[in-house]
């Protein structure tokens, strides 16, 4: 296991802290519970070979509590203030706030909370850390302006692991459920190629008992969405991303999709740091473990694996913009 990346001590240009936020206090703002059930990737139809290189075989958890009543109040207040910074994140999501942890200290401290990270590591059965790219921390989705539009269309995430938390009160909403498909990505792609969405009898509609409750997700493997609202209402969710602290695991990121989404002032610096961090640790293990008797093919394989994230980052940066992948138009 390796040490996680520290949150940057400086902030990008143009990002100011929200004034007068309540200071995050885990004793006051957290009330972490356990989900009543979990599903594995095998339950969703994935074969063992699909799961090689992944940090965990967990697919999704039942709802569990993260925030206390007071924590949920402060979270909602901060999210409402961050609404001023919404932008169209992609053709997938109309209204999202990225980089909120550079604006809200409360959101930053919640997303970096060691208590929550420990709870997520328990759920995943593997040591994880908050994602090394802070644009993936505290992602906020807000309801779209067009009622019939999905809040976030069917997709799998650009990051490996996350939780999706209700920030606004789910009891006040008609529709707008967080839903996931009990199936594989390739099944979802097959359906999409025939112009179909996941069938209702294979879709789980999450029922959150209140704000501050979340579901844990293997977001890169589980196809999910924020369904359309049936009536206008305030719908805010927060997604916090995690990644494995064992760099032997795959990257499981589609950072290239973010070129169309994130502020370039922030994105490229975070992207470079992320892959440099992983490659540094992978190279260290090559340095430590390369055995006498290693042949050329073995040596090449070790080195290629160590720098694969760096190589693909360079290729992706050169290739540039692409529309964020998802399963419907
Ligand atoms: Fe997602």
Short mmCIF file of C-alpha atoms and ligand atoms in Angstrom, two decimals:
data_model
loop_
_atom_site.label_atom_id
_atom_site.label_comp_id
_atom_site.label_asym_id
_atom_site.label_seq_id
_atom_site.Cartn_x
_atom_site.Cartn_y
_atom_site.Cartn_z
CA UNK A 1 0.00 0.00 0.00
CA UNK A 2 1.18 3.52 -0.74
CA UNK A 3 0.52 6.90 0.83
CA UNK A 4 -2.29 8.92 -0.76
CA UNK A 5 -1.63 12.18 -2.55
CA UNK A 6 -1.96 15.27 -0.36
CA UNK A 7 -4.69 17.74 -1.27
CA UNK A 8 -2.99 20.72 -2.96
CA UNK A 9 -1.88 23.42 -0.52
CA UNK A 10 -2.49 26.13 -3.13
CA UNK A 11 -5.68 26.76 -5.06
CA UNK A 12 -6.16 27.30 -8.78
CA UNK A 13 -6.72 30.82 -10.07
CA UNK A 14 -10.29 32.07 -9.87
CA UNK A 15 -11.35 29.83 -6.97
CA UNK A 16 -12.31 31.55 -3.73
CA UNK A 17 -13.46 29.99 -0.46
CA UNK A 18 -17.11 30.42 0.43
CA UNK A 19 -17.19 32.81 3.38
CA UNK A 20 -18.61 31.92 6.80
CA UNK A 21 -19.05 28.17 6.45
CA UNK A 22 -19.42 26.04 9.54
CA UNK A 23 -16.14 24.22 10.18
CA UNK A 24 -16.39 20.48 9.44
CA UNK A 25 -16.32 18.48 12.66
CA UNK A 26 -16.60 14.69 12.32
CA UNK A 27 -18.08 14.46 15.84
CA UNK A 28 -20.90 16.79 14.85
CA UNK A 29 -21.39 16.25 11.13
CA UNK A 30 -20.87 12.52 10.63
CA UNK A 31 -23.13 9.64 11.61
CA UNK A 32 -21.74 6.77 9.58
CA UNK A 33 -23.87 3.64 9.30
CA UNK A 34 -23.66 0.34 7.45
CA UNK A 35 -25.65 -0.69 4.36
CA UNK A 36 -28.12 -3.55 4.83
CA UNK A 37 -26.86 -5.33 1.70
CA UNK A 38 -24.10 -5.28 -0.90
CA UNK A 39 -23.97 -6.67 -4.45
CA UNK A 40 -20.84 -8.02 -6.08
CA UNK A 41 -19.78 -7.69 -9.70
CA UNK A 42 -20.55 -11.40 -10.11
CA UNK A 43 -24.17 -10.63 -9.09
CA UNK A 44 -24.26 -8.20 -12.05
CA UNK A 45 -23.05 -10.86 -14.49
CA UNK A 46 -19.35 -10.03 -14.63
CA UNK A 47 -16.96 -12.96 -15.12
CA UNK A 48 -13.81 -13.32 -12.99
CA UNK A 49 -11.75 -12.35 -16.05
CA UNK A 50 -13.64 -9.01 -16.21
CA UNK A 51 -12.52 -8.26 -12.67
CA UNK A 52 -8.77 -8.80 -13.04
CA UNK A 53 -6.83 -5.71 -12.05
CA UNK A 54 -9.77 -4.15 -10.21
CA UNK A 55 -9.50 -2.92 -6.63
CA UNK A 56 -12.64 -4.68 -5.45
CA UNK A 57 -15.40 -7.05 -6.55
CA UNK A 58 -18.02 -4.85 -4.88
CA UNK A 59 -20.59 -3.51 -7.34
CA UNK A 60 -23.06 -1.51 -5.24
CA UNK A 61 -24.23 -1.21 -1.65
CA UNK A 62 -27.62 -0.55 -0.16
CA UNK A 63 -28.17 2.95 1.24
CA UNK A 64 -26.14 3.86 4.31
CA UNK A 65 -25.89 6.99 6.35
CA UNK A 66 -22.85 9.27 6.21
CA UNK A 67 -24.02 12.64 7.57
CA UNK A 68 -25.77 13.50 10.82
CA UNK A 69 -28.85 15.74 10.66
CA UNK A 70 -26.63 18.78 11.28
CA UNK A 71 -24.09 17.58 8.72
CA UNK A 72 -26.85 17.23 6.11
CA UNK A 73 -28.07 20.77 6.88
CA UNK A 74 -24.61 22.28 6.39
CA UNK A 75 -23.98 20.17 3.27
CA UNK A 76 -27.25 21.41 1.72
CA UNK A 77 -26.45 25.01 2.61
CA UNK A 78 -22.97 24.79 1.04
CA UNK A 79 -24.34 23.02 -2.06
CA UNK A 80 -26.95 25.74 -2.54
CA UNK A 81 -24.20 28.36 -2.39
CA UNK A 82 -22.10 26.37 -4.87
CA UNK A 83 -25.04 26.27 -7.30
CA UNK A 84 -23.78 29.65 -8.54
CA UNK A 85 -20.87 27.76 -10.14
CA UNK A 86 -22.89 25.18 -12.09
CA UNK A 87 -21.95 24.56 -15.69
CA UNK A 88 -22.96 22.06 -18.35
CA UNK A 89 -20.62 19.20 -17.51
CA UNK A 90 -21.27 17.30 -20.77
CA UNK A 91 -24.18 16.12 -22.91
CA UNK A 92 -24.78 13.77 -19.97
CA UNK A 93 -25.35 16.26 -17.17
CA UNK A 94 -26.77 19.73 -17.65
CA UNK A 95 -25.99 21.25 -14.26
CA UNK A 96 -22.95 20.19 -12.28
CA UNK A 97 -20.33 21.79 -10.07
CA UNK A 98 -16.78 20.47 -10.38
CA UNK A 99 -13.85 21.54 -8.26
CA UNK A 100 -16.17 22.43 -5.37
CA UNK A 101 -13.47 21.35 -2.89
CA UNK A 102 -11.46 24.41 -3.97
CA UNK A 103 -14.41 26.61 -2.98
CA UNK A 104 -16.01 24.96 0.06
CA UNK A 105 -13.85 24.01 3.02
CA UNK A 106 -16.74 21.99 4.45
CA UNK A 107 -17.04 19.97 1.24
CA UNK A 108 -13.26 19.51 1.07
CA UNK A 109 -12.99 18.30 4.64
CA UNK A 110 -15.97 15.96 4.27
CA UNK A 111 -14.57 14.50 1.06
CA UNK A 112 -11.12 13.99 2.61
CA UNK A 113 -12.49 12.76 5.95
CA UNK A 114 -10.42 9.80 7.23
CA UNK A 115 -13.54 8.43 8.98
CA UNK A 116 -15.49 8.28 5.72
CA UNK A 117 -12.47 6.91 3.84
CA UNK A 118 -12.11 4.14 6.44
CA UNK A 119 -15.80 3.28 6.04
CA UNK A 120 -15.40 3.13 2.25
CA UNK A 121 -12.31 0.93 2.57
CA UNK A 122 -14.35 -1.47 4.73
CA UNK A 123 -17.15 -1.57 2.16
CA UNK A 124 -14.75 -2.15 -0.72
CA UNK A 125 -12.70 -4.66 1.26
CA UNK A 126 -9.58 -2.85 0.05
CA UNK A 127 -7.61 0.20 1.19
CA UNK A 128 -8.77 3.22 -0.80
CA UNK A 129 -8.07 6.95 -0.69
CA UNK A 130 -10.05 9.95 -1.88
CA UNK A 131 -9.26 10.25 -5.58
CA UNK A 132 -5.91 11.96 -6.23
CA UNK A 133 -7.56 14.39 -8.68
CA UNK A 134 -9.57 16.87 -6.58
CA UNK A 135 -11.92 17.62 -9.51
CA UNK A 136 -13.40 14.20 -8.71
CA UNK A 137 -14.05 15.07 -5.07
CA UNK A 138 -17.42 16.44 -4.04
CA UNK A 139 -18.89 16.48 -7.57
CA UNK A 140 -22.37 18.04 -7.34
CA UNK A 141 -25.28 17.34 -9.71
CA UNK A 142 -28.30 19.64 -9.79
CA UNK A 143 -31.69 19.10 -11.43
CA UNK A 144 -31.88 19.97 -15.15
CA UNK A 145 -33.96 22.88 -16.41
CA UNK A 146 -35.95 20.56 -18.72
CA UNK A 147 -38.07 18.26 -16.57
CA UNK A 148 -38.11 15.35 -19.03
CA UNK A 149 -34.31 15.20 -19.20
CA UNK A 150 -32.51 12.64 -17.05
CA UNK A 151 -30.51 14.38 -14.31
CA UNK A 152 -27.56 12.28 -15.49
CA UNK A 153 -28.01 9.88 -18.42
CA UNK A 154 -27.16 6.12 -18.28
CA UNK A 155 -23.38 5.85 -18.00
CA UNK A 156 -20.49 4.36 -16.11
CA UNK A 157 -18.09 6.69 -14.35
CA UNK A 158 -14.77 8.14 -15.44
CA UNK A 159 -13.38 7.08 -12.04
CA UNK A 160 -13.18 3.67 -10.35
CA UNK A 161 -15.04 3.96 -7.05
CA UNK A 162 -17.42 6.42 -5.46
CA UNK A 163 -20.46 7.03 -3.34
CA UNK A 164 -23.54 8.93 -4.46
CA UNK A 165 -25.12 10.94 -1.66
CA UNK A 166 -28.49 12.68 -1.53
CA UNK A 167 -27.89 16.28 -0.51
CA UNK A 168 -31.43 17.62 -0.95
CA UNK A 169 -34.32 15.89 0.83
CA UNK A 170 -35.43 12.87 -1.24
CA UNK A 171 -38.83 12.87 0.51
CA UNK A 172 -39.68 16.15 -1.24
CA UNK A 173 -39.02 14.77 -4.74
CA UNK A 174 -41.32 13.13 -7.26
CA UNK A 175 -39.12 10.94 -9.47
CA UNK A 176 -35.45 11.75 -9.96
CA UNK A 177 -34.32 8.47 -8.41
CA UNK A 178 -30.76 7.28 -8.51
CA UNK A 179 -30.91 4.02 -10.48
CA UNK A 180 -28.46 1.31 -11.46
CA UNK A 181 -28.61 -1.51 -14.00
CA UNK A 182 -28.10 -5.05 -12.70
CA UNK A 183 -26.02 -6.05 -15.71
CA UNK A 184 -22.68 -5.48 -17.36
CA UNK A 185 -21.35 -2.56 -19.35
CA UNK A 186 -21.33 -4.65 -22.53
CA UNK A 187 -25.01 -5.57 -22.03
CA UNK A 188 -25.82 -1.87 -21.62
CA UNK A 189 -23.81 -1.09 -24.76
CA UNK A 190 -25.68 -3.81 -26.71
CA UNK A 191 -29.02 -2.40 -25.58
CA UNK A 192 -27.93 1.14 -26.48
CA UNK A 193 -26.83 0.01 -29.95
CA UNK A 194 -30.41 -1.18 -30.52
CA UNK A 195 -31.79 2.12 -29.23
CA UNK A 196 -32.91 0.55 -25.94
CA UNK A 197 -32.35 1.46 -22.31
CA UNK A 198 -31.88 -1.01 -19.45
CA UNK A 199 -35.18 -2.90 -18.92
CA UNK A 200 -37.15 -1.90 -15.83
CA UNK A 201 -37.06 -5.38 -14.30
CA UNK A 202 -33.25 -5.17 -14.16
CA UNK A 203 -33.05 -1.65 -12.76
CA UNK A 204 -32.67 -0.97 -9.03
CA UNK A 205 -34.25 2.29 -7.91
CA UNK A 206 -32.48 3.47 -4.74
CA UNK A 207 -34.67 4.65 -1.89
CA UNK A 208 -32.71 7.00 0.35
CA UNK A 209 -34.22 7.47 3.82
CA UNK A 210 -33.04 11.08 3.93
CA UNK A 211 -30.41 13.63 2.98
CA UNK A 212 -26.89 12.62 3.95
CA UNK A 213 -27.53 8.97 2.95
CA UNK A 214 -25.47 7.40 0.18
CA UNK A 215 -24.89 4.26 -1.84
CA UNK A 216 -21.39 2.95 -2.45
CA UNK A 217 -20.63 2.17 -6.07
CA UNK A 218 -18.01 0.60 -8.28
CA UNK A 219 -18.79 3.48 -10.58
CA UNK A 220 -16.55 2.46 -13.45
CA UNK A 221 -18.23 -0.97 -13.68
CA UNK A 222 -21.88 -0.31 -12.77
CA UNK A 223 -24.13 1.40 -15.32
CA UNK A 224 -26.29 3.98 -13.55
CA UNK A 225 -28.16 7.26 -13.94
CA UNK A 226 -30.09 10.03 -12.21
CA UNK A 227 -33.64 9.49 -13.56
CA UNK A 228 -35.82 12.39 -14.76
CA UNK A 229 -37.97 14.20 -12.21
CA UNK A 230 -41.76 13.81 -12.48
CA UNK A 231 -42.36 17.27 -11.00
CA UNK A 232 -40.07 20.28 -10.64
CA UNK A 233 -38.03 20.16 -7.46
CA UNK A 234 -34.66 20.74 -5.91
CA UNK A 235 -32.52 17.64 -6.54
CA UNK A 236 -28.90 17.79 -5.47
CA UNK A 237 -26.56 14.82 -5.21
CA UNK A 238 -22.89 14.70 -4.28
CA UNK A 239 -20.47 12.12 -5.68
CA UNK A 240 -17.12 11.56 -4.02
CA UNK A 241 -14.54 9.45 -5.83
CA UNK A 242 -12.03 6.98 -4.39
CA UNK A 243 -9.21 4.90 -5.79
CA UNK A 244 -7.12 1.97 -4.68
CA UNK A 245 -3.95 2.49 -2.70
CA UNK A 246 -2.47 -0.57 -4.36
CA UNK A 247 -1.00 0.85 -7.58
CA UNK A 248 -0.76 -2.64 -9.04
CA UNK A 249 -4.51 -2.20 -9.66
CA UNK A 250 -5.69 -0.69 -12.94
CA UNK A 251 -6.19 3.06 -13.23
CA UNK A 252 -9.89 2.68 -14.19
CA UNK A 253 -10.15 6.33 -15.24
CA UNK A 254 -11.25 7.99 -18.49
CA UNK A 255 -9.57 11.30 -17.79
CA UNK A 256 -9.67 12.21 -21.49
CA UNK A 257 -13.44 12.67 -21.17
CA UNK A 258 -12.76 15.51 -18.76
CA UNK A 259 -11.11 17.71 -21.38
CA UNK A 260 -14.64 18.64 -22.42
CA UNK A 261 -15.83 18.95 -18.83
CA UNK A 262 -13.29 20.47 -16.46
CA UNK A 263 -11.61 23.82 -16.14
CA UNK A 264 -8.26 23.45 -17.91
CA UNK A 265 -6.67 25.71 -15.29
CA UNK A 266 -7.19 22.76 -12.94
CA UNK A 267 -7.43 19.63 -15.08
CA UNK A 268 -4.02 19.24 -16.68
CA UNK A 269 -2.06 19.89 -13.48
CA UNK A 270 -4.18 17.36 -11.58
CA UNK A 271 -3.94 14.83 -14.41
CA UNK A 272 -0.15 15.03 -14.62
CA UNK A 273 0.21 14.75 -10.85
CA UNK A 274 -2.11 11.76 -10.72
CA UNK A 275 -0.27 9.65 -13.29
CA UNK A 276 3.14 10.76 -11.97
CA UNK A 277 2.16 9.57 -8.49
CA UNK A 278 1.10 6.15 -9.73
CA UNK A 279 4.06 5.73 -12.09
CA UNK A 280 6.52 6.75 -9.37
CA UNK A 281 5.26 4.00 -7.09
CA UNK A 282 5.12 1.43 -9.89
CA UNK A 283 8.69 2.27 -10.91
CA UNK A 284 9.81 1.98 -7.29
CA UNK A 285 8.43 -1.54 -7.17
CA UNK A 286 10.23 -2.39 -10.42
CA UNK A 287 13.46 -1.05 -8.90
CA UNK A 288 12.90 -3.14 -5.78
CA UNK A 289 11.70 -6.36 -7.37
CA UNK A 290 13.38 -6.83 -10.79
CA UNK A 291 15.03 -10.26 -10.36
CA UNK A 292 18.33 -11.58 -11.75
CA UNK A 293 17.59 -13.76 -14.73
CA UNK A 294 14.96 -11.37 -16.07
CA UNK A 295 14.88 -11.65 -19.87
CA UNK A 296 14.20 -8.86 -22.35
CA UNK A 297 10.49 -9.63 -22.71
CA UNK A 298 10.02 -9.70 -18.95
CA UNK A 299 11.93 -6.44 -18.53
CA UNK A 300 9.88 -4.72 -21.23
CA UNK A 301 6.63 -5.94 -19.69
CA UNK A 302 7.62 -4.63 -16.24
CA UNK A 303 8.61 -1.22 -17.57
CA UNK A 304 5.61 -0.89 -19.87
CA UNK A 305 3.23 -1.72 -17.03
CA UNK A 306 5.00 0.79 -14.77
CA UNK A 307 4.59 3.69 -17.19
CA UNK A 308 1.32 2.71 -18.92
CA UNK A 309 -0.68 5.48 -17.21
CA UNK A 310 1.88 8.08 -18.28
CA UNK A 311 1.89 6.83 -21.86
CA UNK A 312 -1.88 6.80 -22.16
CA UNK A 313 -2.13 10.24 -20.53
CA UNK A 314 0.25 11.66 -23.14
CA UNK A 315 -1.70 9.95 -25.95
CA UNK A 316 -5.02 11.19 -24.55
CA UNK A 317 -3.76 14.75 -24.12
CA UNK A 318 -2.48 14.75 -27.71
CA UNK A 319 -5.75 13.32 -29.01
CA UNK A 320 -7.65 15.99 -27.10
CA UNK A 321 -11.36 16.62 -26.76
CA UNK A 322 -13.98 13.89 -27.02
CA UNK A 323 -17.57 13.75 -25.87
CA UNK A 324 -18.09 12.00 -22.54
CA UNK A 325 -19.12 8.37 -23.13
CA UNK A 326 -22.63 7.31 -22.19
CA UNK A 327 -25.37 4.89 -23.24
CA UNK A 328 -28.06 7.15 -24.70
CA UNK A 329 -28.35 10.29 -26.77
FE1 LIG B 1 -21.99 8.41 -12.28
#
